[in-house]
Amino acid sequence: MHDGKNGTGNDGPPATQDAPPGATFRAELRRAVTPRATILLCGVLLLEIAFVVSFIGAFHSPRPRDLAVAVVAPGQAQAGLIDELNALPGEPLAARAAESASEARAMVLDRRADAALLAGPGPDRLLVASAGGPAAVQSLQAVFEKTDGDVVVTDLRPPHPADGRGLSSFYLVLGVVIGGYLASAALSASYGARPAHPHLTVVRLLALAALSVVSGLAGVIVVDPVFHALPGHFGALWGVATLITFAAAAAGMAFQVLLGTPGIALSVLVFVVLGNPSAGGVYPSTLLPPFWSAIGQALPNGAGVTLVRNYAYFGGHGTSAAWWVLAAWAAGGVLVSCLASFRRPPGADLLP
């Protein structure tokens, strides 16, 4: 007579000692690590490898390439000197003529040139602006030490004393970009990565815009009144930092509306794996390998570093392309988010 008890005479589930060896562990493994979790773990591994490859690939062997140099020399010697500099092995320099020393100086300070060489009687003078990137200046000095041992270096615009090696611009941009795409990821916790209705997409974008204003303000307070690393341009840098934050946030939002949760991984790939090493913070684009040099100024990170650095040190010169890049990322993120939301059935991702 069956009394509802297991083979041991006790109430409870059947004994497990008769199960095949290892079956319990496999069952627990399937419960603990689902197929979806396995896919996510593989995605994390791929991002990790991409991170290592991107940063080491960009930074492992910096080499100058096409550093712009304005050349001033007397008479016919100017053309010959320009040809000589442009013929250096590896093409580290892109030399061109300047009419006078004052014009060459202006070219350095408005970022049309990385340096200016003033050749003439006595030692040659090399005019640089290390606030635009100390690594580039060091590379220029190394090149000219090999070709002209008597050159005298004059730094027209060094970094502020509290800016150390001139990296505060990069770190400010790094912080607000991370804040932007993490803000869009945080909003995905509200009923999923894809808003259930188009008007919710608009509400999220407005929330991200408000956060961007606060983020930009907080970042500039840190670099100006708190640490005095980039003083004297509070309003301009606040506007720039706000736009950088919103460009990253709107783009991250667009990735999520299009792809769902995998859009967060795409944000990490674009803004961290590719954007940070190519931004021109540690090494300018002229010292990076071709791939990172090509993509750097097309991403919010690189465009943001250019804007912050050039407004902090060079009166906003040489920033028109960077403005267009950031505006395109911000506007594109808004447009793609809205269009993708309107194409989805209302309430498609609404939780029961």
Short mmCIF file of C-alpha atoms in Angstrom, two decimals:
data_model
loop_
_atom_site.label_atom_id
_atom_site.label_comp_id
_atom_site.label_asym_id
_atom_site.label_seq_id
_atom_site.Cartn_x
_atom_site.Cartn_y
_atom_site.Cartn_z
CA MET A 1 0.00 0.00 0.00
CA HIS A 2 1.47 3.32 -1.14
CA ASP A 3 1.66 5.81 1.71
CA GLY A 4 3.11 8.84 -0.20
CA LYS A 5 6.53 8.35 1.26
CA ASN A 6 9.80 7.95 -0.55
CA GLY A 7 11.90 4.87 -0.59
CA THR A 8 13.39 5.60 2.82
CA GLY A 9 10.05 5.71 4.56
CA ASN A 10 10.24 9.48 5.13
CA ASP A 11 8.07 12.22 3.69
CA GLY A 12 9.71 14.59 1.19
CA PRO A 13 11.18 14.55 -2.26
CA PRO A 14 12.74 11.42 -3.69
CA ALA A 15 16.26 10.71 -2.57
CA THR A 16 19.00 12.02 -4.79
CA GLN A 17 21.57 9.34 -4.11
CA ASP A 18 20.23 7.29 -7.03
CA ALA A 19 20.74 10.18 -9.53
CA PRO A 20 23.60 9.85 -11.98
CA PRO A 21 26.85 11.37 -10.69
CA GLY A 22 27.09 15.05 -11.60
CA ALA A 23 23.42 15.41 -12.53
CA THR A 24 22.67 17.70 -9.60
CA PHE A 25 25.56 20.01 -10.41
CA ARG A 26 24.49 20.26 -14.05
CA ALA A 27 20.94 21.06 -13.03
CA GLU A 28 22.11 23.76 -10.64
CA LEU A 29 24.43 25.17 -13.28
CA ARG A 30 21.55 25.45 -15.75
CA ARG A 31 19.48 27.21 -13.11
CA ALA A 32 22.30 29.59 -12.08
CA VAL A 33 23.62 30.39 -15.57
CA THR A 34 20.78 30.54 -18.07
CA PRO A 35 21.36 30.62 -21.84
CA ARG A 36 20.62 34.35 -21.77
CA ALA A 37 23.21 34.87 -19.05
CA THR A 38 25.72 32.84 -21.05
CA ILE A 39 25.22 35.11 -24.04
CA LEU A 40 25.67 38.17 -21.84
CA LEU A 41 28.87 36.75 -20.34
CA CYS A 42 30.24 36.11 -23.83
CA GLY A 43 29.37 39.69 -24.74
CA VAL A 44 31.21 40.98 -21.67
CA LEU A 45 34.25 38.89 -22.62
CA LEU A 46 34.25 40.30 -26.14
CA LEU A 47 34.02 43.87 -24.82
CA GLU A 48 36.88 43.18 -22.43
CA ILE A 49 39.09 41.87 -25.24
CA ALA A 50 38.11 44.79 -27.46
CA PHE A 51 39.01 47.21 -24.65
CA VAL A 52 42.49 45.73 -24.28
CA VAL A 53 43.08 45.60 -28.04
CA SER A 54 41.89 49.18 -28.58
CA PHE A 55 43.90 50.82 -25.81
CA ILE A 56 47.10 48.87 -26.42
CA GLY A 57 46.73 49.25 -30.18
CA ALA A 58 46.38 53.02 -29.85
CA PHE A 59 49.06 53.64 -27.23
CA HIS A 60 51.69 50.93 -27.61
CA SER A 61 53.91 52.79 -30.08
CA PRO A 62 53.07 56.50 -30.54
CA ARG A 63 54.82 57.95 -33.58
CA PRO A 64 54.53 61.47 -35.04
CA ARG A 65 52.81 61.71 -38.39
CA ASP A 66 52.03 64.89 -40.32
CA LEU A 67 52.57 67.29 -37.43
CA ALA A 68 51.78 70.71 -38.94
CA VAL A 69 54.77 73.07 -38.83
CA ALA A 70 54.78 76.66 -40.12
CA VAL A 71 58.20 77.58 -41.49
CA VAL A 72 59.76 81.05 -41.72
CA ALA A 73 63.16 81.35 -43.41
CA PRO A 74 64.93 84.00 -45.46
CA GLY A 75 64.63 84.06 -49.25
CA GLN A 76 65.07 80.88 -51.22
CA ALA A 77 66.09 78.95 -48.15
CA GLN A 78 62.43 78.65 -47.08
CA ALA A 79 61.36 76.37 -49.93
CA GLY A 80 64.40 74.17 -49.51
CA LEU A 81 63.87 73.86 -45.76
CA ILE A 82 60.20 72.94 -46.24
CA ASP A 83 61.12 70.24 -48.74
CA GLU A 84 63.78 68.91 -46.38
CA LEU A 85 61.35 68.69 -43.45
CA ASN A 86 58.63 67.04 -45.52
CA ALA A 87 61.13 64.45 -46.80
CA LEU A 88 62.11 63.19 -43.33
CA PRO A 89 61.78 59.38 -42.96
CA GLY A 90 58.33 58.36 -41.78
CA GLU A 91 56.83 61.75 -42.70
CA PRO A 92 56.60 63.03 -39.12
CA LEU A 93 56.11 66.65 -40.25
CA ALA A 94 53.80 68.48 -42.63
CA ALA A 95 55.69 71.74 -43.16
CA ARG A 96 54.28 74.77 -44.96
CA ALA A 97 55.33 78.36 -45.42
CA ALA A 98 54.44 81.33 -43.24
CA GLU A 99 55.06 84.91 -44.35
CA SER A 100 56.49 86.19 -41.09
CA ALA A 101 57.28 85.29 -37.51
CA SER A 102 54.10 86.98 -36.31
CA GLU A 103 51.99 84.97 -38.76
CA ALA A 104 53.70 81.75 -37.70
CA ARG A 105 53.06 82.58 -34.06
CA ALA A 106 49.39 83.24 -34.81
CA MET A 107 49.12 79.91 -36.66
CA VAL A 108 50.31 78.08 -33.54
CA LEU A 109 47.92 79.93 -31.23
CA ASP A 110 44.84 79.53 -33.43
CA ARG A 111 45.63 75.83 -33.98
CA ARG A 112 46.35 75.99 -37.69
CA ALA A 113 49.80 74.60 -36.88
CA ASP A 114 51.25 72.43 -34.14
CA ALA A 115 54.50 74.40 -34.17
CA ALA A 116 56.45 77.09 -36.03
CA LEU A 117 60.08 76.97 -37.06
CA LEU A 118 61.83 80.33 -37.33
CA ALA A 119 65.07 79.81 -39.23
CA GLY A 120 67.64 82.49 -39.75
CA PRO A 121 70.86 83.90 -38.44
CA GLY A 122 71.79 82.30 -35.17
CA PRO A 123 70.02 79.33 -33.59
CA ASP A 124 66.68 78.29 -35.08
CA ARG A 125 63.61 78.83 -32.89
CA LEU A 126 60.79 76.33 -32.53
CA LEU A 127 57.51 77.84 -31.26
CA VAL A 128 55.13 75.37 -29.64
CA ALA A 129 51.99 75.39 -27.46
CA SER A 130 52.18 72.49 -25.04
CA ALA A 131 48.66 73.18 -23.74
CA GLY A 132 47.47 71.61 -27.00
CA GLY A 133 49.14 68.34 -26.08
CA PRO A 134 52.48 67.87 -24.34
CA ALA A 135 53.10 64.55 -26.10
CA ALA A 136 53.05 66.25 -29.50
CA VAL A 137 55.54 68.86 -28.32
CA GLN A 138 57.86 66.18 -27.01
CA SER A 139 57.69 64.39 -30.36
CA LEU A 140 58.47 67.63 -32.20
CA GLN A 141 61.45 68.27 -29.97
CA ALA A 142 62.74 64.76 -30.62
CA VAL A 143 62.42 65.22 -34.38
CA PHE A 144 64.25 68.55 -34.41
CA GLU A 145 66.97 67.36 -32.06
CA LYS A 146 67.87 64.80 -34.73
CA THR A 147 67.75 67.28 -37.63
CA ASP A 148 68.80 70.54 -35.96
CA GLY A 149 70.65 70.23 -32.69
CA ASP A 150 70.80 74.03 -32.17
CA VAL A 151 67.05 74.67 -32.14
CA VAL A 152 65.70 76.73 -29.21
CA VAL A 153 62.20 75.77 -28.05
CA THR A 154 59.75 78.49 -26.92
CA ASP A 155 56.45 77.44 -25.36
CA LEU A 156 53.84 80.05 -26.30
CA ARG A 157 50.98 78.49 -24.34
CA PRO A 158 51.89 76.02 -21.58
CA PRO A 159 49.17 74.33 -19.51
CA HIS A 160 47.98 76.03 -16.34
CA PRO A 161 50.07 75.04 -13.32
CA ALA A 162 47.13 73.09 -11.86
CA ASP A 163 46.54 71.31 -15.17
CA GLY A 164 49.64 69.16 -14.80
CA ARG A 165 50.37 67.54 -18.16
CA GLY A 166 47.42 69.21 -19.85
CA LEU A 167 45.10 66.25 -19.35
CA SER A 168 42.30 68.00 -17.44
CA SER A 169 40.39 68.57 -20.70
CA PHE A 170 40.46 64.85 -21.43
CA TYR A 171 39.39 63.87 -17.93
CA LEU A 172 36.50 66.34 -17.95
CA VAL A 173 35.27 64.92 -21.25
CA LEU A 174 35.79 61.36 -20.05
CA GLY A 175 33.64 62.03 -17.00
CA VAL A 176 30.72 63.68 -18.75
CA VAL A 177 30.67 61.14 -21.60
CA ILE A 178 30.49 58.30 -19.08
CA GLY A 179 27.75 60.20 -17.24
CA GLY A 180 25.80 60.63 -20.46
CA TYR A 181 25.67 57.05 -21.63
CA LEU A 182 25.24 55.68 -18.09
CA ALA A 183 22.28 58.03 -17.60
CA SER A 184 20.59 56.60 -20.69
CA ALA A 185 21.33 53.09 -19.42
CA ALA A 186 19.89 53.93 -15.99
CA LEU A 187 16.63 55.09 -17.58
CA SER A 188 16.32 51.69 -19.24
CA ALA A 189 15.45 50.36 -15.77
CA SER A 190 12.04 52.05 -16.19
CA TYR A 191 9.97 49.47 -18.08
CA GLY A 192 12.83 48.24 -20.21
CA ALA A 193 15.38 49.66 -22.60
CA ARG A 194 12.70 50.48 -25.17
CA PRO A 195 9.99 52.90 -23.98
CA ALA A 196 6.49 51.50 -24.31
CA HIS A 197 5.09 54.63 -26.01
CA PRO A 198 6.64 57.37 -28.19
CA HIS A 199 5.78 60.08 -25.68
CA LEU A 200 7.80 58.21 -23.05
CA THR A 201 10.80 58.45 -25.36
CA VAL A 202 10.37 62.22 -25.49
CA VAL A 203 10.04 62.38 -21.71
CA ARG A 204 13.25 60.38 -21.30
CA LEU A 205 15.09 62.64 -23.73
CA LEU A 206 13.92 65.72 -21.83
CA ALA A 207 15.11 64.12 -18.59
CA LEU A 208 18.50 63.44 -20.19
CA ALA A 209 18.70 67.04 -21.40
CA ALA A 210 18.06 68.33 -17.88
CA LEU A 211 20.62 65.94 -16.46
CA SER A 212 23.14 67.09 -19.08
CA VAL A 213 22.85 70.69 -17.91
CA VAL A 214 23.52 69.64 -14.31
CA SER A 215 26.30 67.28 -15.39
CA GLY A 216 28.05 69.99 -17.38
CA LEU A 217 27.77 72.43 -14.50
CA ALA A 218 29.14 69.92 -11.98
CA GLY A 219 32.07 68.99 -14.20
CA VAL A 220 33.10 72.60 -14.82
CA ILE A 221 32.79 73.44 -11.12
CA VAL A 222 35.33 70.69 -10.45
CA VAL A 223 37.87 71.81 -13.07
CA ASP A 224 37.52 75.55 -12.42
CA PRO A 225 36.53 76.75 -8.91
CA VAL A 226 37.55 73.55 -7.11
CA PHE A 227 40.91 72.62 -8.66
CA HIS A 228 41.58 75.70 -10.87
CA ALA A 229 42.80 73.39 -13.63
CA LEU A 230 40.97 75.22 -16.45
CA PRO A 231 40.13 78.66 -15.03
CA GLY A 232 38.65 81.66 -16.74
CA HIS A 233 36.15 80.10 -19.17
CA PHE A 234 33.35 78.89 -16.92
CA GLY A 235 30.37 79.73 -19.15
CA ALA A 236 31.88 78.40 -22.38
CA LEU A 237 33.05 75.17 -20.77
CA TRP A 238 29.65 74.66 -19.10
CA GLY A 239 27.94 74.87 -22.48
CA VAL A 240 30.48 72.55 -24.08
CA ALA A 241 30.29 69.97 -21.27
CA THR A 242 26.47 70.05 -21.41
CA LEU A 243 26.48 69.33 -25.14
CA ILE A 244 29.02 66.51 -24.76
CA THR A 245 26.91 64.87 -22.04
CA PHE A 246 23.72 65.12 -24.06
CA ALA A 247 25.39 63.84 -27.25
CA ALA A 248 26.48 60.67 -25.41
CA ALA A 249 23.13 60.34 -23.62
CA ALA A 250 21.00 60.81 -26.75
CA ALA A 251 23.15 58.42 -28.75
CA GLY A 252 22.96 55.85 -25.96
CA MET A 253 19.18 56.27 -25.90
CA ALA A 254 19.01 55.70 -29.66
CA PHE A 255 21.08 52.53 -29.40
CA GLN A 256 18.69 51.16 -26.77
CA VAL A 257 15.51 52.05 -28.65
CA LEU A 258 16.89 50.33 -31.74
CA LEU A 259 18.49 47.28 -30.13
CA GLY A 260 17.06 46.97 -26.64
CA THR A 261 19.46 46.00 -23.85
CA PRO A 262 22.34 45.19 -26.27
CA GLY A 263 22.31 48.91 -27.08
CA ILE A 264 24.03 49.49 -23.73
CA ALA A 265 26.92 47.29 -24.85
CA LEU A 266 27.09 49.26 -28.10
CA SER A 267 27.40 52.47 -26.06
CA VAL A 268 30.34 51.00 -24.16
CA LEU A 269 31.96 49.95 -27.44
CA VAL A 270 31.58 53.39 -29.04
CA PHE A 271 32.29 55.68 -26.10
CA VAL A 272 34.80 53.64 -24.08
CA VAL A 273 36.48 51.04 -26.26
CA LEU A 274 36.82 53.24 -29.35
CA GLY A 275 36.20 56.77 -28.09
CA ASN A 276 38.63 57.10 -25.19
CA PRO A 277 41.90 55.97 -26.78
CA SER A 278 41.22 57.98 -29.94
CA ALA A 279 40.08 61.17 -28.18
CA GLY A 280 43.46 62.94 -28.32
CA GLY A 281 43.80 63.23 -24.57
CA VAL A 282 46.89 61.19 -23.82
CA TYR A 283 48.23 61.33 -27.37
CA PRO A 284 46.92 63.66 -30.11
CA SER A 285 45.66 62.19 -33.36
CA THR A 286 48.96 62.97 -35.07
CA LEU A 287 50.69 60.43 -32.82
CA LEU A 288 48.07 57.67 -33.07
CA PRO A 289 47.94 54.78 -35.57
CA PRO A 290 45.83 55.48 -38.68
CA PHE A 291 42.62 53.76 -37.50
CA TRP A 292 42.40 55.63 -34.17
CA SER A 293 43.55 58.86 -35.79
CA ALA A 294 40.78 58.56 -38.39
CA ILE A 295 37.89 57.92 -35.99
CA GLY A 296 38.95 60.17 -33.10
CA GLN A 297 37.47 63.49 -34.14
CA ALA A 298 34.31 61.82 -35.50
CA LEU A 299 33.29 60.60 -32.03
CA PRO A 300 31.95 62.72 -29.14
CA ASN A 301 35.06 62.00 -27.05
CA GLY A 302 37.54 63.44 -29.54
CA ALA A 303 35.33 66.34 -30.58
CA GLY A 304 34.71 67.11 -26.91
CA VAL A 305 38.42 67.18 -26.03
CA THR A 306 39.06 69.56 -28.93
CA LEU A 307 36.30 71.91 -27.79
CA VAL A 308 37.28 71.95 -24.12
CA ARG A 309 40.99 72.31 -24.77
CA ASN A 310 40.67 74.97 -27.45
CA TYR A 311 38.22 77.08 -25.45
CA ALA A 312 40.34 76.77 -22.32
CA TYR A 313 43.62 77.71 -24.00
CA PHE A 314 43.16 78.99 -27.54
CA GLY A 315 40.12 81.26 -27.55
CA GLY A 316 37.87 78.70 -29.24
CA HIS A 317 39.90 78.60 -32.47
CA GLY A 318 39.79 75.49 -34.62
CA THR A 319 36.52 74.15 -33.19
CA SER A 320 33.98 74.40 -36.01
CA ALA A 321 34.28 70.73 -37.04
CA ALA A 322 34.02 69.59 -33.41
CA TRP A 323 30.81 71.61 -32.94
CA TRP A 324 29.27 69.95 -35.99
CA VAL A 325 30.28 66.47 -34.81
CA LEU A 326 28.73 66.89 -31.35
CA ALA A 327 25.60 68.50 -32.76
CA ALA A 328 25.22 65.60 -35.19
CA TRP A 329 25.50 63.01 -32.42
CA ALA A 330 23.00 64.86 -30.24
CA ALA A 331 20.48 65.57 -33.01
CA GLY A 332 20.95 62.11 -34.51
CA GLY A 333 20.30 60.48 -31.16
CA VAL A 334 17.08 62.43 -30.68
CA LEU A 335 15.88 61.78 -34.24
CA VAL A 336 16.65 58.05 -34.24
CA SER A 337 15.09 57.56 -30.80
CA CYS A 338 11.86 59.27 -31.83
CA LEU A 339 11.57 57.63 -35.24
CA ALA A 340 12.28 54.16 -33.85
CA SER A 341 9.71 54.69 -31.09
CA PHE A 342 6.99 55.75 -33.53
CA ARG A 343 7.62 52.68 -35.69
CA ARG A 344 7.09 50.32 -32.75
CA PRO A 345 3.58 49.13 -31.79
CA PRO A 346 2.28 51.11 -28.80
CA GLY A 347 2.91 49.29 -25.53
CA ALA A 348 5.14 46.66 -27.20
CA ASP A 349 7.43 46.46 -24.21
CA LEU A 350 4.97 47.44 -21.48
CA LEU A 351 5.26 45.06 -18.56
CA PRO A 352 2.04 43.37 -17.40
#
